[in-house]
Amino acid sequence: MQQRVIISQDIEHDLAQAIAETEHDRVFVLTDDITQECCLPKVAVLFAKHNATTITIRHDDTNKTLATLADVWTALQRGGATRHSLLVNLGGGMVTDLGGFAAATFKRSINFINIPTTLLAMVDAAVGGKTGINFGGLKNEVGAFANARYVIVNTCFLDTLDTANLCSGYAEMLKHSLISNAQMWAEHVNFDILQPDLAELQRMVAASIAVKEHIVADDPHEHGIRKALNFGHTIGHALEEFSMQQPGGAVVSARLLPLARARTAPKNTLLHGYAVAFGLIGELYISARKAGFPTARLHQTARFIRENYGAVAFTCDDYPTLLNLMRHDKKNTSDTINFTLLHDIGDIRINQTATDEEIREALDFIREGY
């Protein structure tokens, strides 16, 4: 089943139409405790008309677990959900990932609609059919490909976000431009994400989603070119997972951290997009070293990230742990760490490898070389 993405100008009208066109005997709404407070009121009247049951889970990625998934299944079961029921996932990427997986597995699959409320979810998590949970300390270790019937994207929800979370989502947009075209990349590295024009950002969001949709349509199950969407994520996921494992917060973003902590990140962990931003720097470095990516564009991108995302703190002593986390990445074959690299902007090289020494050099560059 193919999903339909709606770039919405009127959230109530578009959601009402999506629900009307999707089979449902009962409607359930999944939120986390933050989106229930900040975002649900924008569409609460419509859900009341459908006598919808709200299921609320705790926010942040540390709760994207099997236990939380079981809580959602239990709530659906107790609420009388059938194979003909509808789950609307209203929230950030954690909610759309977990909610999509819950819908894909409950009674062997029920319909679901995603309404992403963060920039990260709009351009990444809610679009493309990937669902899942974290397991065994690893990101998205268990999941399934399952398409929402509709993904409704409306930037009206972005006025509930702090700057750190806008930056987090913007990192995925920057990735889309790097794997797409130089004009989009130039626009992204010259945009003021710290004081954004939200009307202009909505246009850029639509273009960014179109990049992902085009790739996903060509390769829905990630056998080939869809691996391009993992650019920046091999190193990025390792940094993110490492930060979640550190009781003292050994990995933190120097810029905007108080905001990042306050909204969606547990203390001392990296927001996903911040980890991806630093991962982009490392994987652009490997691209320059192994695939001929232009060093001027490497340094311009790295400078934009440093100015807007700060620095990430880890030491050479942490390299073995980070390399081990990279070896658990789902893209790998056997014990070989797999990368997507770029020869230039939009010139993609999938299924590439790097030696441990080359990866260590990239980590050096993230820490001190840009």
PDB file of C-alpha atoms in Angstrom, residues 4 80 115 172 209 275 314:
ATOM      1  CA  ARG A   4      -0.072   9.683   0.462  1.00  0.00           C
ATOM      2  CA  GLY A  80     -11.951  -2.484  21.741  1.00  0.00           C
ATOM      3  CA  ILE A 115       0.724  13.648  11.773  1.00  0.00           C
ATOM      4  CA  GLU A 172      17.962  15.607   7.964  1.00  0.00           C
ATOM      5  CA  ILE A 209      10.083  15.365   1.583  1.00  0.00           C
ATOM      6  CA  ALA A 275      24.074  13.236  16.077  1.00  0.00           C
ATOM      7  CA  PHE A 314      34.281  12.500  23.137  1.00  0.00           C
TER       8      PHE A 314
END
